Amino acid sequence: MLNYTTSEENYIKSIYHLQKDSDTVNTNSLAAEMQTSAASVTDMLKKLKNKKLLQYERYRGFKLNETGKKVALGVVRKHRLWEYFLVEKLGFDWDKVHPIAEELEHISSDELIKRLEHFLGSPSFDPHGDPIPDRNGKIPVIKQLCLSVVPLKHSVTVSSVANQTPQMLEMLKHYHIGIGTTIIVTRHFEFDGSLEIKILRQPSCILSEQVAKNVFVHYDQ
Amino acid sequence: MLNYTTSEENYIKSIYHLQKDSDTVNTNSLAAEMQTSAASVTDMLKKLKNKKLLQYERYRGFKLNETGKKVALGVVRKHRLWEYFLVEKLGFDWDKVHPIAEELEHISSDELIKRLEHFLGSPSFDPHGDPIPDRNGKIPVIKQLCLSVVPLKHSVTVSSVANQTPQMLEMLKHYHIGIGTTIIVTRHFEFDGSLEIKILRQPSCILSEQVAKNVFVHYDQ
DNA sequence: TATTTTTTTTAGATTTGTCTAAATTTATTT
DNA sequence: AAATAAATTTAGACAAATCTAAAAAAAATA
Ligand SMILES: [Mn+2]
Ligand SMILES: [Mn+2]
Ligand SMILES: [Mn+2]
Ligand SMILES: [Mn+2]
């Protein structure tokens, strides 16, 4: 497999994440995601098309082809393994690791990642509950649903969090919610969609719909 | 402390290593060390002088000032901590870690290095026996001497290896010599300066002067 | 000291990744 | 279907890091 620049890898990864929800991606959304100009995106699209990582016709949107997806999965794999390392081995809070993994994911040694994965015990999910692709790009799946649609009085366990900004993660920490936390939804307020929830050894509390929409869970046992 | 580019950091580190033996450094030696052209070196020297990291008058050689040395020590510290991690935690052979640490040393987070150091148990020496500067740039010292000048029949322990190319390290592995190996010099051949040595549980063997000159030891107990 | 050699710097290009402003294409409204 | 608005691309510029070839300065030698 060829080597790509840090910049190329960042674009490829962003396209990968965007095309999961929308199939074909457009210039402006990528520019927004990357916090850069639309012109810069167009420049990079030409480069990635030349390198045969992208399906792209001008003005028509674009998407990664199979090669591009493989590259993206490799970067995602590295990113999430490093995040796991930072939290589980170095004791970082889970809301601090993203920017550091954003740099570490570009270290090029394959041997390093092979050994890192083994050292970490081949984890399947990163500290945010996101799946870690294996060496072949295969992603583990679990049946999860959004906390906002969980029926009352069912015990569920938090398996991932969609919005991973420090702001969101800070908030969840305040509620004592993390990956693996067991939750029972005790009330649902129709007025604003907020939820009353109960966490073991914590007083009941109210979550806004906005928060609940970003928390994903699976049913217990 | 400001941030520097990967390229700047690599130049600063090379100058630091060169000026240890020669006080003032010249353009061609740095170009050789960095495997680049003299013109590129001159370009970078102007940049580093502008950033006030360097004493430099054209045609007159150059050296890092105190600020520059601090930056260099920070990079060296990161490089050696990562090498220690790669060998002690990930199980890499010591002759494989240098190029990977060459990338990892540029990851910018200070918090990361603080935690990595703690995770590793604040080691004082890297896998090649080179000292790891502490957070303030202070370097631990040990009294060491070159294996080629060790008197006969004294028990000494290998503390560092000067030439760290894969070729040299491969060779030392073949002789079962590593950091911490106990050695007794049993004969010294005047003809070519080669040494007969004895390592515990190994048959006697002969080291060329070229190898011995690169191995540093300290007296036992 | 004059000449030659070596070292170092400058001049001018090139590549990568970025930008702003203008032009073009596509989409949405009247 | 025009007109307007939005999205996208192109044109042209710039900074960083590199290069080669030529010029200039310093060092070594005759
Ligand atoms: Mn990144
Ligand atoms: Mn994550
Ligand atoms: Mn480096
Ligand atoms: Mn080392």
Coordinates of C-alpha atoms (C1' of nucleotides) and ligand atoms in Angstrom, one line a residue:
Chain A
M1 CA 0.0 0.0 0.0
L2 CA 1.3 3.5 -0.9
N3 CA 1.9 6.3 1.5
Y4 CA -0.1 9.4 1.7
T5 CA 0.6 12.8 3.3
T6 CA -1.0 13.9 6.5
S7 CA -3.2 16.3 4.6
E8 CA -4.4 13.7 2.2
E9 CA -5.1 11.3 5.0
N10 CA -7.1 13.9 6.9
Y11 CA -9.2 14.6 3.8
I12 CA -9.7 10.9 3.1
K13 CA -10.9 10.3 6.6
S14 CA -13.3 13.2 6.6
I15 CA -14.8 12.1 3.3
Y16 CA -15.2 8.6 4.7
H17 CA -17.1 9.9 7.7
L18 CA -19.3 12.2 5.6
Q19 CA -20.2 9.5 3.0
K20 CA -21.5 7.2 5.7
D21 CA -24.6 9.4 6.1
S22 CA -25.1 10.8 2.7
D23 CA -23.5 8.4 0.1
T24 CA -22.3 11.2 -2.1
V25 CA -20.4 14.1 -0.6
N26 CA -20.4 17.7 -1.7
T27 CA -17.6 20.3 -1.6
N28 CA -19.1 22.6 1.0
S29 CA -19.8 20.0 3.6
L30 CA -16.2 18.7 3.3
A31 CA -14.9 22.3 3.5
A32 CA -17.0 22.8 6.7
E33 CA -15.8 19.5 8.2
M34 CA -12.2 20.3 7.5
Q35 CA -12.5 24.0 8.5
T36 CA -11.0 25.1 5.2
S37 CA -12.1 26.8 2.0
A38 CA -14.1 25.2 -0.8
A39 CA -11.3 26.1 -3.2
S40 CA -8.8 24.1 -1.1
V41 CA -11.2 21.1 -1.2
T42 CA -11.5 21.3 -5.0
D43 CA -7.7 21.3 -5.2
M44 CA -7.4 18.2 -3.0
L45 CA -10.2 16.4 -4.9
K46 CA -8.2 16.7 -8.1
K47 CA -5.2 15.2 -6.3
L48 CA -7.1 12.3 -4.8
K49 CA -8.8 11.6 -8.1
N50 CA -5.4 11.5 -9.8
K51 CA -4.3 9.0 -7.2
K52 CA -7.4 6.9 -7.9
L53 CA -8.9 7.1 -4.5
L54 CA -12.0 9.0 -5.5
Q55 CA -15.0 8.9 -7.8
Y56 CA -15.4 12.6 -8.8
E57 CA -17.0 14.5 -11.6
R58 CA -16.8 18.3 -11.3
Y59 CA -20.0 19.9 -9.9
R60 CA -21.4 16.4 -9.4
G61 CA -20.1 15.5 -5.9
F62 CA -17.7 12.7 -5.0
K63 CA -17.2 9.6 -2.9
L64 CA -14.3 7.3 -2.0
N65 CA -13.9 4.2 -4.1
E66 CA -12.8 0.8 -2.6
T67 CA -9.1 1.8 -2.5
G68 CA -10.0 5.1 -0.8
K69 CA -12.2 3.4 1.7
K70 CA -9.3 1.0 2.6
V71 CA -7.0 4.0 3.2
A72 CA -9.7 5.7 5.3
L73 CA -10.2 2.6 7.4
G74 CA -6.5 2.3 8.0
V75 CA -6.4 5.9 9.4
V76 CA -9.5 5.3 11.5
R77 CA -8.0 2.2 12.9
K78 CA -4.9 4.0 13.9
H79 CA -6.8 6.9 15.3
R80 CA -9.0 4.7 17.5
L81 CA -6.2 2.4 18.7
W82 CA -4.2 5.4 19.8
E83 CA -7.2 6.9 21.6
Y84 CA -7.6 3.6 23.4
F85 CA -3.9 3.7 24.4
L86 CA -4.2 7.3 25.6
V87 CA -7.1 6.5 27.9
E88 CA -6.4 3.0 29.1
K89 CA -2.6 3.2 29.4
L90 CA -1.8 6.8 30.0
G91 CA -4.9 7.7 32.0
F92 CA -6.2 10.6 29.8
D93 CA -9.8 11.6 30.2
W94 CA -11.8 10.5 27.1
D95 CA -12.6 14.1 26.2
K96 CA -8.9 15.0 25.8
V97 CA -7.6 12.4 23.4
H98 CA -9.0 13.3 20.1
P99 CA -6.6 16.1 19.0
I100 CA -3.6 14.0 20.1
A101 CA -4.8 10.9 18.1
E102 CA -5.4 13.3 15.2
E103 CA -1.6 13.6 15.1
L104 CA -0.6 10.1 16.1
E105 CA -2.8 8.5 13.4
H106 CA -0.3 9.7 10.7
I107 CA 2.7 7.9 12.1
S108 CA 3.5 5.6 9.2
S109 CA 4.9 2.3 10.6
D110 CA 2.6 -0.7 10.0
E111 CA 4.7 -2.8 12.5
L112 CA 4.1 -0.1 15.1
I113 CA 0.3 -0.5 14.8
K114 CA 0.5 -4.3 14.7
R115 CA 2.4 -4.2 18.0
L116 CA 0.3 -1.5 19.5
E117 CA -2.9 -3.4 18.9
H118 CA -1.4 -6.6 20.4
F119 CA -0.1 -4.6 23.4
L120 CA -3.6 -3.2 24.0
G121 CA -5.2 -6.6 23.8
S122 CA -6.9 -6.1 20.4
P123 CA -9.7 -3.9 21.6
S124 CA -12.9 -3.7 19.5
F125 CA -14.1 -0.3 20.6
D126 CA -12.4 3.0 21.3
P127 CA -13.0 5.1 24.4
H128 CA -16.0 6.8 22.8
G129 CA -17.5 3.5 21.9
D130 CA -16.6 3.7 18.2
P131 CA -15.6 0.4 16.6
I132 CA -12.0 -0.2 15.8
P133 CA -11.5 -1.7 12.3
D134 CA -9.3 -4.8 12.2
R135 CA -6.2 -5.2 10.1
N136 CA -8.3 -6.0 7.0
G137 CA -10.7 -3.0 7.6
K138 CA -13.5 -5.1 9.0
I139 CA -15.6 -3.3 11.6
P140 CA -17.2 -5.0 14.5
V141 CA -21.0 -4.3 14.8
I142 CA -23.3 -4.2 17.8
K143 CA -27.0 -3.7 17.7
Q144 CA -27.5 -0.3 19.3
L145 CA -30.2 2.2 19.5
C146 CA -30.5 5.9 20.5
L147 CA -31.2 6.6 24.1
S148 CA -33.9 9.0 23.0
V149 CA -36.1 6.1 21.7
V150 CA -35.4 3.5 24.5
P151 CA -38.7 2.4 26.1
L152 CA -39.3 3.2 29.9
K153 CA -37.9 0.9 32.6
H154 CA -35.6 -1.2 30.4
S155 CA -32.0 -1.5 31.6
V156 CA -29.6 -0.5 28.9
T157 CA -25.8 0.1 28.7
V158 CA -24.2 3.0 27.0
S159 CA -22.2 1.8 24.0
S160 CA -21.2 4.9 22.2
V161 CA -21.5 8.7 22.0
A162 CA -22.1 10.4 18.6
N163 CA -21.0 14.0 19.4
Q164 CA -17.5 13.8 20.7
T165 CA -16.7 17.4 21.3
P166 CA -15.0 18.3 24.6
Q167 CA -18.2 20.2 25.4
M168 CA -20.4 17.2 25.0
L169 CA -18.0 14.8 26.8
E170 CA -17.6 17.3 29.7
M171 CA -21.3 17.3 30.1
L172 CA -21.6 13.5 30.1
K173 CA -18.9 13.3 32.7
H174 CA -21.0 15.7 34.9
Y175 CA -23.9 13.3 34.6
H176 CA -21.6 10.3 35.4
I177 CA -22.4 8.8 32.0
G178 CA -19.6 7.0 30.2
I179 CA -19.2 4.0 27.9
G180 CA -20.5 1.0 29.9
T181 CA -22.8 3.0 32.2
T182 CA -26.1 1.2 32.9
I183 CA -29.1 3.5 32.5
I184 CA -32.9 3.1 33.0
V185 CA -35.1 5.7 31.5
T186 CA -37.8 6.5 34.0
R187 CA -39.8 9.3 32.4
H188 CA -40.2 10.9 29.0
F189 CA -41.4 14.5 28.8
E190 CA -43.3 15.2 25.7
F191 CA -43.0 18.9 26.0
D192 CA -39.3 19.1 25.1
G193 CA -38.3 15.5 24.6
S194 CA -36.2 15.4 27.7
L195 CA -35.7 12.2 29.7
E196 CA -35.6 11.4 33.4
I197 CA -33.0 8.7 33.9
K198 CA -31.6 6.6 36.7
I199 CA -28.0 5.5 37.0
L200 CA -26.9 3.1 39.7
R201 CA -25.8 4.9 42.9
Q202 CA -26.7 8.3 41.4
P203 CA -29.8 10.4 42.0
S204 CA -32.3 10.6 39.1
C205 CA -31.6 13.4 36.7
I206 CA -33.0 15.0 33.5
L207 CA -31.3 14.8 30.2
S208 CA -32.2 17.2 27.3
E209 CA -33.3 15.6 24.1
Q210 CA -30.2 17.1 22.4
V211 CA -28.0 15.1 24.8
A212 CA -30.1 11.9 24.6
K213 CA -30.0 12.0 20.8
N214 CA -26.2 11.6 20.9
V215 CA -26.1 8.7 23.3
F216 CA -26.3 5.2 21.9
V217 CA -27.0 2.1 24.0
H218 CA -27.7 -1.6 23.8
Y219 CA -30.1 -3.7 25.8
D220 CA -28.5 -5.5 28.8
Q221 CA -27.6 -9.2 28.7
Chain B
M1 CA 7.2 27.7 24.6
L2 CA 6.4 28.2 20.9
N3 CA 5.8 25.4 18.4
Y4 CA 8.2 24.5 15.6
T5 CA 7.7 22.5 12.4
T6 CA 8.9 19.0 12.0
S7 CA 11.6 20.2 9.7
E8 CA 12.8 22.9 12.1
E9 CA 12.9 20.4 14.9
N10 CA 14.9 18.0 12.9
Y11 CA 17.4 20.7 12.0
I12 CA 17.6 21.9 15.6
K13 CA 18.2 18.4 16.9
S14 CA 21.0 17.7 14.3
I15 CA 22.7 21.0 15.2
Y16 CA 22.5 20.1 18.9
H17 CA 24.2 16.7 18.3
L18 CA 26.9 18.2 16.0
Q19 CA 27.8 21.1 18.3
K20 CA 28.5 18.6 21.2
D21 CA 31.7 17.5 19.5
S22 CA 32.7 20.7 17.6
D23 CA 31.3 23.7 19.5
T24 CA 30.6 25.6 16.3
V25 CA 29.0 23.8 13.4
N26 CA 29.5 24.4 9.6
T27 CA 27.0 24.2 6.8
N28 CA 28.4 21.1 5.0
S29 CA 28.5 18.9 8.1
L30 CA 24.9 19.7 8.8
A31 CA 23.9 19.1 5.2
A32 CA 25.6 15.7 5.4
E33 CA 24.0 14.8 8.7
M34 CA 20.5 15.8 7.4
Q35 CA 21.1 14.2 4.0
T36 CA 20.2 17.4 2.2
S37 CA 21.9 20.2 0.2
A38 CA 24.1 23.0 1.6
A39 CA 21.7 25.4 0.0
S40 CA 18.7 24.0 2.0
V41 CA 20.8 24.3 5.2
T42 CA 21.5 27.9 4.5
D43 CA 17.8 28.6 3.9
M44 CA 16.9 27.0 7.2
L45 CA 19.7 28.8 9.1
K46 CA 18.2 32.1 8.1
K47 CA 14.8 30.9 9.4
L48 CA 16.2 29.7 12.7
K49 CA 18.2 32.8 13.2
N50 CA 15.1 34.9 12.6
K51 CA 13.3 32.8 15.3
K52 CA 16.3 33.6 17.6
L53 CA 17.3 30.0 18.2
L54 CA 20.7 30.3 16.6
Q55 CA 23.9 32.3 16.7
Y56 CA 24.8 32.7 13.0
E57 CA 27.0 35.0 10.9
R58 CA 27.2 34.1 7.2
Y59 CA 30.3 32.2 6.3
R60 CA 31.2 32.0 10.0
G61 CA 29.5 28.9 11.2
F62 CA 26.7 28.7 13.7
K63 CA 25.6 27.2 17.1
L64 CA 22.4 27.0 19.0
N65 CA 21.8 29.6 21.7
E66 CA 20.2 28.8 25.1
T67 CA 16.7 28.9 23.6
G68 CA 17.7 26.6 20.8
K69 CA 19.4 24.2 23.1
K70 CA 16.2 24.0 25.2
V71 CA 14.1 23.2 22.1
A72 CA 16.7 20.5 21.1
L73 CA 16.6 18.9 24.5
G74 CA 12.8 18.8 24.3
V75 CA 13.0 16.9 21.0
V76 CA 15.7 14.6 22.2
R77 CA 13.7 13.9 25.4
K78 CA 10.6 12.9 23.3
H79 CA 12.7 10.8 20.9
R80 CA 14.3 8.8 23.7
L81 CA 11.1 8.3 25.7
W82 CA 9.4 7.0 22.6
E83 CA 12.3 4.6 21.9
Y84 CA 12.0 3.3 25.4
F85 CA 8.3 2.8 25.0
L86 CA 8.8 1.0 21.7
V87 CA 11.4 -1.4 23.1
E88 CA 10.1 -2.0 26.7
K89 CA 6.3 -1.9 26.0
L90 CA 5.9 -3.0 22.4
G91 CA 8.8 -5.4 22.3
F92 CA 10.6 -3.9 19.3
D93 CA 14.3 -4.8 18.8
W94 CA 16.5 -1.9 19.7
D95 CA 17.8 -1.6 16.2
K96 CA 14.4 -0.9 14.7
V97 CA 13.0 1.9 16.8
H98 CA 15.0 4.9 15.6
P99 CA 13.0 5.8 12.4
I100 CA 9.7 5.4 14.2
A101 CA 10.8 7.6 17.1
E102 CA 12.0 10.1 14.4
E103 CA 8.3 10.6 13.6
L104 CA 6.9 10.3 17.1
E105 CA 9.2 12.9 18.5
H106 CA 7.2 15.6 16.6
I107 CA 3.9 14.9 18.3
S108 CA 3.2 18.2 20.0
S109 CA 1.3 17.5 23.2
D110 CA 3.2 18.3 26.4
E111 CA 0.7 16.5 28.5
L112 CA 1.3 13.4 26.4
I113 CA 5.0 13.3 27.2
K114 CA 4.4 14.0 30.8
R115 CA 2.0 11.0 31.0
L116 CA 4.2 8.8 28.8
E117 CA 7.2 9.4 31.1
H118 CA 5.2 8.5 34.1
F119 CA 3.8 5.4 32.4
L120 CA 7.3 4.3 31.6
G121 CA 8.5 4.9 35.2
S122 CA 10.7 7.9 34.4
P123 CA 13.5 6.0 32.8
S124 CA 16.9 7.7 32.8
F125 CA 18.4 6.0 29.7
D126 CA 17.0 5.0 26.3
P127 CA 17.4 1.5 24.8
H128 CA 20.8 2.6 23.3
G129 CA 22.0 3.7 26.7
D130 CA 21.7 7.4 25.8
P131 CA 20.5 9.6 28.7
I132 CA 16.9 11.0 28.6
P133 CA 16.8 14.7 29.5
D134 CA 14.2 15.5 32.3
R135 CA 11.4 18.0 31.9
N136 CA 13.8 20.9 32.5
G137 CA 16.4 19.6 30.0
K138 CA 18.7 18.2 32.7
I139 CA 20.7 15.2 31.5
P140 CA 21.7 12.4 33.8
V141 CA 25.5 11.6 33.7
I142 CA 27.3 8.4 34.3
K143 CA 31.1 7.9 34.3
Q144 CA 31.7 5.8 31.3
L145 CA 34.7 4.8 29.2
C146 CA 35.3 3.3 25.9
L147 CA 35.6 -0.5 25.8
S148 CA 38.7 -0.2 23.6
V149 CA 40.6 1.4 26.6
V150 CA 39.3 -0.9 29.4
P151 CA 42.2 -2.6 31.2
L152 CA 42.3 -6.5 31.1
K153 CA 40.4 -8.6 33.6
H154 CA 38.1 -5.9 34.9
S155 CA 34.4 -6.6 35.0
V156 CA 32.5 -3.8 33.2
T157 CA 28.9 -3.3 32.1
V158 CA 27.8 -1.9 28.7
S159 CA 26.1 1.4 29.3
S160 CA 25.8 2.8 25.8
V161 CA 26.6 2.4 22.1
A162 CA 27.8 5.3 20.0
N163 CA 27.1 4.1 16.5
Q164 CA 23.4 3.3 16.3
T165 CA 22.9 2.2 12.7
P166 CA 21.0 -1.0 12.2
Q167 CA 24.2 -2.6 10.8
M168 CA 26.1 -1.9 14.1
L169 CA 23.2 -3.0 16.3
E170 CA 22.7 -6.2 14.3
M171 CA 26.3 -7.0 14.8
L172 CA 26.2 -6.4 18.6
K173 CA 23.1 -8.6 18.8
H174 CA 25.2 -11.4 17.1
Y175 CA 27.8 -11.0 19.8
H176 CA 25.1 -11.0 22.5
I177 CA 26.1 -7.6 23.5
G178 CA 23.4 -5.2 24.7
I179 CA 23.0 -2.4 27.3
G180 CA 23.6 -4.0 30.7
T181 CA 25.8 -6.9 29.4
T182 CA 28.7 -7.7 31.6
I183 CA 32.0 -8.0 29.8
I184 CA 35.6 -8.9 30.8
V185 CA 38.4 -8.0 28.3
T186 CA 40.8 -11.0 28.3
R187 CA 43.3 -10.0 25.6
H188 CA 44.3 -7.0 23.5
F189 CA 45.9 -7.6 20.1
E190 CA 48.3 -4.8 19.3
F191 CA 48.4 -5.7 15.6
D192 CA 44.9 -4.4 14.8
G193 CA 43.6 -3.2 18.1
S194 CA 41.1 -6.1 18.4
L195 CA 40.0 -7.4 21.7
E196 CA 39.2 -10.9 23.1
I197 CA 36.3 -10.6 25.5
K198 CA 34.3 -12.9 27.7
I199 CA 30.6 -12.6 28.3
L200 CA 28.9 -14.7 31.0
R201 CA 27.6 -18.0 29.6
Q202 CA 29.1 -17.2 26.1
P203 CA 32.3 -18.5 24.5
S204 CA 35.1 -16.0 24.3
C205 CA 35.1 -14.0 21.1
I206 CA 37.1 -11.3 19.2
L207 CA 35.8 -7.8 18.7
S208 CA 37.4 -5.5 16.1
E209 CA 38.7 -2.2 17.3
Q210 CA 36.1 -0.5 15.2
V211 CA 33.3 -2.2 17.2
A212 CA 35.0 -1.7 20.5
K213 CA 35.5 2.0 19.9
N214 CA 31.7 2.4 19.7
V215 CA 30.9 0.5 22.9
F216 CA 30.9 2.4 26.2
V217 CA 30.9 0.8 29.6
H218 CA 31.2 1.6 33.3
Y219 CA 33.0 -0.4 36.0
D220 CA 30.9 -2.9 37.9
Q221 CA 29.6 -2.5 41.5
Chain C
dT1 C1' 51.3 36.6 -2.7
dA2 C1' 48.8 34.7 -6.4
dT3 C1' 46.3 30.7 -7.7
dT4 C1' 43.4 27.0 -6.9
dT5 C1' 40.2 24.5 -4.1
dT6 C1' 36.6 24.2 -0.9
dT7 C1' 32.8 26.1 1.5
dT8 C1' 29.0 28.8 1.6
dT9 C1' 25.5 31.7 -0.1
dT10 C1' 22.4 33.5 -3.6
dA11 C1' 19.3 33.2 -7.6
dG12 C1' 15.7 31.1 -9.5
dA13 C1' 12.6 26.9 -9.9
dT14 C1' 9.5 23.4 -8.1
dT15 C1' 6.0 21.0 -5.1
dT16 C1' 2.5 21.0 -1.6
dG17 C1' -1.0 23.0 0.6
dT18 C1' -3.2 26.9 1.4
dC19 C1' -5.7 31.4 0.5
dT20 C1' -9.1 35.3 -1.8
dA21 C1' -11.5 36.9 -5.5
dA22 C1' -13.6 36.2 -9.8
dA23 C1' -15.9 33.2 -13.1
dT24 C1' -18.8 29.4 -14.0
dT25 C1' -22.3 26.0 -13.3
dT26 C1' -26.3 24.3 -11.0
dA27 C1' -30.4 25.0 -8.2
dT28 C1' -34.1 27.7 -6.6
dT29 C1' -37.4 31.4 -7.0
dT30 C1' -40.2 34.4 -9.1
Chain D
dA1 C1' -38.3 30.9 -18.7
dA2 C1' -35.9 34.6 -16.6
dA3 C1' -33.8 36.1 -12.7
dT4 C1' -31.6 35.3 -8.6
dA5 C1' -29.1 32.6 -5.3
dA6 C1' -26.1 29.0 -4.0
dA7 C1' -22.5 25.9 -4.9
dT8 C1' -18.4 24.9 -7.2
dT9 C1' -14.4 25.7 -9.8
dT10 C1' -10.7 28.4 -11.7
dA11 C1' -7.1 32.0 -11.6
dG12 C1' -3.6 33.8 -9.4
dA13 C1' -1.0 34.5 -5.3
dC14 C1' 1.7 33.0 -1.2
dA15 C1' 4.6 30.4 2.4
dA16 C1' 7.3 26.4 3.5
dA17 C1' 10.7 23.3 2.2
dT18 C1' 13.2 21.7 -1.1
dC19 C1' 16.3 21.5 -5.4
dT20 C1' 20.3 22.8 -9.1
dA21 C1' 23.4 25.9 -10.9
dA22 C1' 26.0 30.0 -10.5
dA23 C1' 28.3 33.5 -7.7
dA24 C1' 30.9 34.9 -3.8
dA25 C1' 33.9 34.3 0.1
dA26 C1' 37.2 31.8 2.8
dA27 C1' 40.8 28.5 3.2
dA28 C1' 44.6 25.9 1.4
dT29 C1' 48.4 25.5 -1.6
dA30 C1' 51.9 26.6 -4.7
Ligands
MN1 MN -5.2 13.8 11.6
MN2 MN -12.9 8.2 19.2
MN3 MN 12.4 13.6 13.5
MN4 MN 18.4 6.2 21.0

